[in-house]
């Protein structure tokens, strides 16, 4: 009898710990609405254990749910155009994490990449989350909080495919830069200038202001982080929620989300509802060669954006 107890007690303890882990976890459902496979990557923040999976293949139309600890912090992104290199290692054209494998194993996204960033169970028991274009852009992304009981729990993200309209100075393209656009770099990465990187003499909110290049991202994606100190219109909170992360979301998805959450008209829309400008020249004089000034009202924007999303990589 004693021998049975000696064996049974550790087993029961492991089961209890497993159940507690499930109870005290947050569910992240990652959905791929792109027309091609996306390889999501996950990276935990400092002093946070890496999740059970740090990278996997997600075919077009598929989804996968990943449980993460309630106090997890980190980022999630999508890798594109992945495969084996000449030496047999795994590599991606955008968002590569440098591990040489499908699992990122502690490696972060190589810019440019659209990032979903989370700090769960932070100050006041709130989750803090955002979609950041500070390190550039490679995929449209939508983050939706589900079942939250506190905080605003607003949806956020960037629904517009910016790769085709990316300024020439920031554009990342296939065929040694001569093919189609697959990503759009940040001005910091492209030029290394402190005023774009919010570093050196520009390392405070007072000295680092939006640039013509960051405004390109902000005008198209009003809720996303566009530069380092873009906090006021880019960070969202919720409590006790699960999250859905959608790659290449369709515009109607965002409208359903906004309607379901009954968000105030005072909140920033997911897509600029009045007029969006993609300009050939900004006030700073930075030339965006190959671009035309485009204006379109919201009624026309929906049909245009739907067509664009069908071309999403």
Short mmCIF file of C-alpha atoms in Angstrom, two decimals:
data_model
loop_
_atom_site.label_atom_id
_atom_site.label_comp_id
_atom_site.label_asym_id
_atom_site.label_seq_id
_atom_site.Cartn_x
_atom_site.Cartn_y
_atom_site.Cartn_z
CA UNK A 1 0.00 0.00 0.00
CA UNK A 2 2.80 2.39 0.89
CA UNK A 3 4.48 1.66 -2.43
CA UNK A 4 1.25 2.52 -4.28
CA UNK A 5 1.05 5.84 -2.44
CA UNK A 6 4.69 6.65 -3.22
CA UNK A 7 3.97 6.20 -6.94
CA UNK A 8 0.52 7.78 -6.95
CA UNK A 9 1.29 11.01 -5.09
CA UNK A 10 3.85 12.37 -7.62
CA UNK A 11 1.53 11.47 -10.49
CA UNK A 12 -1.37 13.29 -8.83
CA UNK A 13 0.86 16.31 -8.20
CA UNK A 14 1.85 16.46 -11.88
CA UNK A 15 -1.80 16.25 -12.93
CA UNK A 16 -2.72 19.02 -10.50
CA UNK A 17 0.07 21.25 -11.79
CA UNK A 18 -1.04 20.55 -15.35
CA UNK A 19 -4.62 21.50 -14.55
CA UNK A 20 -3.52 24.67 -12.75
CA UNK A 21 -1.37 25.59 -15.73
CA UNK A 22 -4.37 25.27 -18.04
CA UNK A 23 -6.59 27.32 -15.69
CA UNK A 24 -4.01 30.10 -15.37
CA UNK A 25 -3.22 30.45 -19.08
CA UNK A 26 -4.29 32.78 -21.85
CA UNK A 27 -5.41 31.37 -25.17
CA UNK A 28 -3.92 32.84 -28.35
CA UNK A 29 -5.71 31.75 -31.52
CA UNK A 30 -3.53 32.52 -34.55
CA UNK A 31 -5.40 32.60 -37.87
CA UNK A 32 -3.96 32.78 -41.40
CA UNK A 33 -6.27 34.45 -43.92
CA UNK A 34 -3.42 35.09 -46.35
CA UNK A 35 -3.32 33.25 -49.67
CA UNK A 36 0.00 31.63 -48.80
CA UNK A 37 1.46 29.82 -45.82
CA UNK A 38 2.67 32.01 -42.95
CA UNK A 39 5.15 30.79 -40.32
CA UNK A 40 4.26 32.50 -37.01
CA UNK A 41 7.14 33.19 -34.62
CA UNK A 42 6.90 33.71 -30.85
CA UNK A 43 9.47 35.33 -28.59
CA UNK A 44 9.16 35.78 -24.82
CA UNK A 45 10.32 38.96 -23.12
CA UNK A 46 13.05 39.20 -20.50
CA UNK A 47 12.55 36.99 -17.44
CA UNK A 48 9.68 35.16 -19.14
CA UNK A 49 9.98 31.49 -20.10
CA UNK A 50 9.74 30.59 -23.77
CA UNK A 51 6.38 29.05 -24.77
CA UNK A 52 6.01 25.37 -25.70
CA UNK A 53 6.19 26.34 -29.37
CA UNK A 54 8.22 29.25 -30.74
CA UNK A 55 7.41 28.76 -34.42
CA UNK A 56 5.34 26.66 -36.78
CA UNK A 57 3.85 26.53 -40.29
CA UNK A 58 0.30 27.84 -40.68
CA UNK A 59 -1.19 27.08 -44.12
CA UNK A 60 -3.64 29.43 -45.81
CA UNK A 61 -7.05 29.25 -44.11
CA UNK A 62 -5.71 27.38 -41.08
CA UNK A 63 -5.58 28.36 -37.41
CA UNK A 64 -3.78 27.16 -34.30
CA UNK A 65 -4.40 27.91 -30.63
CA UNK A 66 -1.38 28.41 -28.38
CA UNK A 67 -1.80 28.59 -24.56
CA UNK A 68 0.51 31.06 -22.82
CA UNK A 69 0.98 31.77 -19.09
CA UNK A 70 -1.18 34.51 -17.59
CA UNK A 71 1.89 36.60 -16.79
CA UNK A 72 3.54 36.13 -20.19
CA UNK A 73 5.14 38.99 -22.09
CA UNK A 74 6.52 38.86 -25.58
CA UNK A 75 5.77 39.27 -29.25
CA UNK A 76 4.21 37.31 -32.10
CA UNK A 77 4.81 37.89 -35.80
CA UNK A 78 4.48 36.21 -39.19
CA UNK A 79 7.36 34.95 -41.35
CA UNK A 80 6.84 34.76 -45.10
CA UNK A 81 8.42 33.13 -48.15
CA UNK A 82 10.16 30.46 -46.07
CA UNK A 83 12.02 27.35 -47.13
CA UNK A 84 15.36 25.54 -47.05
CA UNK A 85 18.49 27.44 -48.01
CA UNK A 86 21.46 26.05 -49.97
CA UNK A 87 22.88 24.49 -46.81
CA UNK A 88 19.61 22.86 -45.77
CA UNK A 89 18.76 25.34 -43.05
CA UNK A 90 15.31 26.89 -42.67
CA UNK A 91 15.14 30.58 -43.63
CA UNK A 92 12.49 33.19 -44.47
CA UNK A 93 12.62 36.24 -46.72
CA UNK A 94 10.74 38.36 -44.16
CA UNK A 95 10.54 38.05 -40.37
CA UNK A 96 13.31 35.44 -40.18
CA UNK A 97 14.42 34.66 -36.63
CA UNK A 98 17.87 33.29 -37.49
CA UNK A 99 17.46 29.88 -35.83
CA UNK A 100 17.84 27.91 -39.03
CA UNK A 101 14.74 25.94 -37.97
CA UNK A 102 10.96 26.30 -38.02
CA UNK A 103 11.09 26.84 -34.24
CA UNK A 104 12.62 30.23 -33.43
CA UNK A 105 14.02 28.95 -30.10
CA UNK A 106 14.59 32.38 -28.57
CA UNK A 107 15.35 34.26 -31.79
CA UNK A 108 13.51 37.46 -32.63
CA UNK A 109 12.16 38.76 -35.94
CA UNK A 110 14.67 40.33 -38.29
CA UNK A 111 13.21 43.69 -39.39
CA UNK A 112 11.10 44.59 -41.18
CA UNK A 113 8.21 42.73 -39.59
CA UNK A 114 4.75 43.58 -38.23
CA UNK A 115 4.75 42.74 -34.51
CA UNK A 116 1.96 41.96 -32.04
CA UNK A 117 3.33 42.80 -28.58
CA UNK A 118 1.83 41.70 -25.25
CA UNK A 119 2.37 42.15 -21.53
CA UNK A 120 -0.21 39.99 -19.76
CA UNK A 121 -1.42 40.59 -16.20
CA UNK A 122 0.58 43.80 -15.85
CA UNK A 123 -0.16 46.92 -13.80
CA UNK A 124 -3.61 46.75 -12.23
CA UNK A 125 -4.07 43.21 -13.51
CA UNK A 126 -4.46 44.52 -17.06
CA UNK A 127 -3.07 43.07 -20.28
CA UNK A 128 -1.24 45.64 -22.42
CA UNK A 129 -1.04 44.97 -26.15
CA UNK A 130 -0.27 46.70 -29.43
CA UNK A 131 0.57 46.11 -33.08
CA UNK A 132 3.89 47.75 -33.89
CA UNK A 133 5.30 48.97 -37.21
CA UNK A 134 8.30 50.56 -35.45
CA UNK A 135 10.48 47.75 -36.85
CA UNK A 136 8.80 47.98 -40.24
CA UNK A 137 6.00 46.01 -41.88
CA UNK A 138 5.59 42.72 -43.73
CA UNK A 139 1.97 41.55 -43.22
CA UNK A 140 -1.46 42.99 -42.39
CA UNK A 141 -2.40 41.93 -38.85
CA UNK A 142 -5.43 42.25 -36.56
CA UNK A 143 -5.47 41.59 -32.78
CA UNK A 144 -8.86 40.96 -31.17
CA UNK A 145 -9.45 40.57 -27.41
CA UNK A 146 -12.16 38.03 -26.55
CA UNK A 147 -14.04 37.65 -23.27
CA UNK A 148 -12.25 40.45 -21.43
CA UNK A 149 -13.76 41.82 -18.22
CA UNK A 150 -11.85 45.06 -17.78
CA UNK A 151 -10.01 47.71 -19.78
CA UNK A 152 -11.13 48.90 -23.20
CA UNK A 153 -10.47 45.55 -24.94
CA UNK A 154 -10.35 47.30 -28.32
CA UNK A 155 -9.27 45.60 -31.51
CA UNK A 156 -6.05 46.93 -33.01
CA UNK A 157 -3.84 46.28 -35.98
CA UNK A 158 -2.96 47.24 -39.52
CA UNK A 159 -5.44 46.03 -42.15
CA UNK A 160 -3.80 47.64 -45.18
CA UNK A 161 -1.30 45.88 -47.44
CA UNK A 162 1.50 48.47 -47.47
CA UNK A 163 4.09 46.50 -49.45
CA UNK A 164 2.97 47.73 -52.86
CA UNK A 165 2.76 51.40 -51.80
CA UNK A 166 5.94 51.38 -49.69
CA UNK A 167 8.23 54.36 -50.40
CA UNK A 168 11.12 53.40 -52.67
CA UNK A 169 13.68 54.21 -49.94
CA UNK A 170 12.05 51.70 -47.58
CA UNK A 171 10.93 48.99 -49.96
CA UNK A 172 12.12 45.38 -49.67
CA UNK A 173 11.51 43.46 -52.89
CA UNK A 174 12.27 40.08 -54.41
CA UNK A 175 14.81 39.67 -57.22
CA UNK A 176 17.52 41.78 -55.56
CA UNK A 177 15.10 44.64 -55.16
CA UNK A 178 13.68 44.57 -58.68
CA UNK A 179 10.64 42.35 -58.09
CA UNK A 180 7.43 42.72 -56.11
CA UNK A 181 7.45 44.34 -52.68
CA UNK A 182 7.44 41.88 -49.78
CA UNK A 183 8.14 44.21 -46.84
CA UNK A 184 8.54 47.87 -45.91
CA UNK A 185 11.45 48.96 -43.70
CA UNK A 186 11.32 51.58 -40.97
CA UNK A 187 13.23 54.79 -41.58
CA UNK A 188 15.48 53.87 -38.64
CA UNK A 189 16.57 50.64 -40.28
CA UNK A 190 16.87 52.22 -43.73
CA UNK A 191 18.91 55.28 -42.77
CA UNK A 192 20.24 54.69 -39.23
CA UNK A 193 19.63 58.36 -38.45
CA UNK A 194 19.08 59.15 -34.70
CA UNK A 195 16.09 61.35 -35.51
CA UNK A 196 14.32 58.34 -37.04
CA UNK A 197 15.56 55.90 -34.37
CA UNK A 198 14.68 58.12 -31.37
CA UNK A 199 18.24 57.75 -30.12
CA UNK A 200 21.06 60.07 -29.08
CA UNK A 201 19.84 63.66 -28.99
CA UNK A 202 16.39 62.40 -30.04
CA UNK A 203 15.88 59.89 -27.21
CA UNK A 204 12.98 61.59 -25.42
CA UNK A 205 9.30 62.10 -26.36
CA UNK A 206 9.95 65.84 -26.62
CA UNK A 207 12.84 65.54 -29.07
CA UNK A 208 11.66 62.57 -31.15
CA UNK A 209 8.67 63.52 -33.25
CA UNK A 210 6.78 61.71 -36.06
CA UNK A 211 8.63 61.80 -39.35
CA UNK A 212 7.32 61.86 -42.91
CA UNK A 213 8.12 58.16 -43.08
CA UNK A 214 6.37 57.18 -39.82
CA UNK A 215 3.33 59.18 -40.92
CA UNK A 216 3.12 56.98 -44.01
CA UNK A 217 2.41 54.06 -41.66
CA UNK A 218 0.22 56.08 -39.28
CA UNK A 219 -2.10 57.48 -41.94
CA UNK A 220 -2.83 53.99 -43.26
CA UNK A 221 -2.96 52.23 -39.87
CA UNK A 222 -4.08 54.76 -37.23
CA UNK A 223 -4.04 52.34 -34.27
CA UNK A 224 -0.60 50.84 -34.89
CA UNK A 225 2.68 52.03 -33.38
CA UNK A 226 4.46 54.04 -36.06
CA UNK A 227 7.49 55.29 -34.09
CA UNK A 228 9.00 54.78 -30.64
CA UNK A 229 6.89 57.33 -28.70
CA UNK A 230 3.57 56.70 -30.41
CA UNK A 231 2.02 55.45 -27.14
CA UNK A 232 -1.15 57.53 -26.78
CA UNK A 233 -2.91 56.14 -29.85
CA UNK A 234 -1.31 52.71 -30.02
CA UNK A 235 -1.40 50.84 -26.67
CA UNK A 236 -4.55 49.01 -25.59
CA UNK A 237 -5.61 47.22 -22.40
CA UNK A 238 -7.90 44.39 -21.38
CA UNK A 239 -8.25 42.06 -18.38
CA UNK A 240 -8.83 38.32 -18.34
CA UNK A 241 -9.14 38.04 -22.12
CA UNK A 242 -8.12 35.48 -24.70
CA UNK A 243 -6.72 36.82 -27.97
CA UNK A 244 -7.12 36.20 -31.66
CA UNK A 245 -4.32 37.23 -34.03
CA UNK A 246 -5.31 37.30 -37.69
CA UNK A 247 -2.83 37.62 -40.57
CA UNK A 248 -4.27 39.31 -43.69
CA UNK A 249 -7.68 40.16 -42.16
CA UNK A 250 -10.38 41.36 -44.54
CA UNK A 251 -11.84 44.86 -43.99
CA UNK A 252 -15.31 43.48 -43.20
CA UNK A 253 -13.77 41.50 -40.35
CA UNK A 254 -12.73 44.74 -38.69
CA UNK A 255 -16.19 46.24 -39.12
CA UNK A 256 -17.79 43.23 -37.43
CA UNK A 257 -15.29 43.49 -34.60
CA UNK A 258 -15.95 47.18 -34.07
CA UNK A 259 -19.70 46.67 -34.19
CA UNK A 260 -19.62 43.75 -31.77
CA UNK A 261 -17.51 45.67 -29.27
CA UNK A 262 -19.70 48.81 -29.63
CA UNK A 263 -16.63 50.98 -29.65
CA UNK A 264 -17.00 54.70 -29.28
CA UNK A 265 -16.87 56.82 -32.39
CA UNK A 266 -14.19 58.84 -30.61
CA UNK A 267 -11.75 55.94 -30.81
CA UNK A 268 -9.38 55.71 -33.72
CA UNK A 269 -10.67 53.45 -36.50
CA UNK A 270 -8.72 50.45 -37.70
CA UNK A 271 -8.58 52.10 -41.12
CA UNK A 272 -8.80 55.85 -41.63
CA UNK A 273 -12.52 56.36 -42.27
CA UNK A 274 -12.35 59.78 -43.87
CA UNK A 275 -9.50 60.14 -46.35
CA UNK A 276 -6.17 58.36 -46.62
CA UNK A 277 -3.28 60.06 -48.36
CA UNK A 278 -0.30 58.32 -49.92
CA UNK A 279 1.77 61.24 -51.10
CA UNK A 280 4.60 61.64 -53.58
CA UNK A 281 6.16 64.24 -51.29
CA UNK A 282 5.73 65.00 -47.60
CA UNK A 283 6.19 68.32 -45.85
CA UNK A 284 9.77 67.43 -44.97
CA UNK A 285 10.60 67.20 -48.65
CA UNK A 286 11.41 63.50 -48.57
CA UNK A 287 10.82 62.18 -52.08
CA UNK A 288 8.81 59.01 -52.44
CA UNK A 289 9.60 58.10 -56.04
CA UNK A 290 7.18 55.89 -57.89
CA UNK A 291 4.20 56.87 -55.75
CA UNK A 292 1.20 58.93 -56.72
CA UNK A 293 -0.92 60.99 -54.41
CA UNK A 294 -4.02 58.98 -53.70
CA UNK A 295 -7.20 60.10 -52.05
CA UNK A 296 -10.25 57.96 -51.49
CA UNK A 297 -13.35 58.25 -49.31
CA UNK A 298 -14.39 55.43 -47.01
CA UNK A 299 -17.17 54.10 -49.26
CA UNK A 300 -14.69 53.51 -52.09
CA UNK A 301 -11.92 52.38 -49.71
CA UNK A 302 -13.72 49.17 -48.76
CA UNK A 303 -13.83 47.87 -52.33
CA UNK A 304 -10.21 48.85 -52.94
CA UNK A 305 -8.96 47.27 -49.72
CA UNK A 306 -10.87 44.06 -50.41
CA UNK A 307 -9.11 43.75 -53.74
CA UNK A 308 -5.75 44.49 -52.15
CA UNK A 309 -6.25 41.80 -49.51
CA UNK A 310 -6.84 39.20 -52.20
CA UNK A 311 -3.29 39.87 -53.35
CA UNK A 312 -1.89 39.53 -49.83
CA UNK A 313 1.17 37.23 -49.74
#
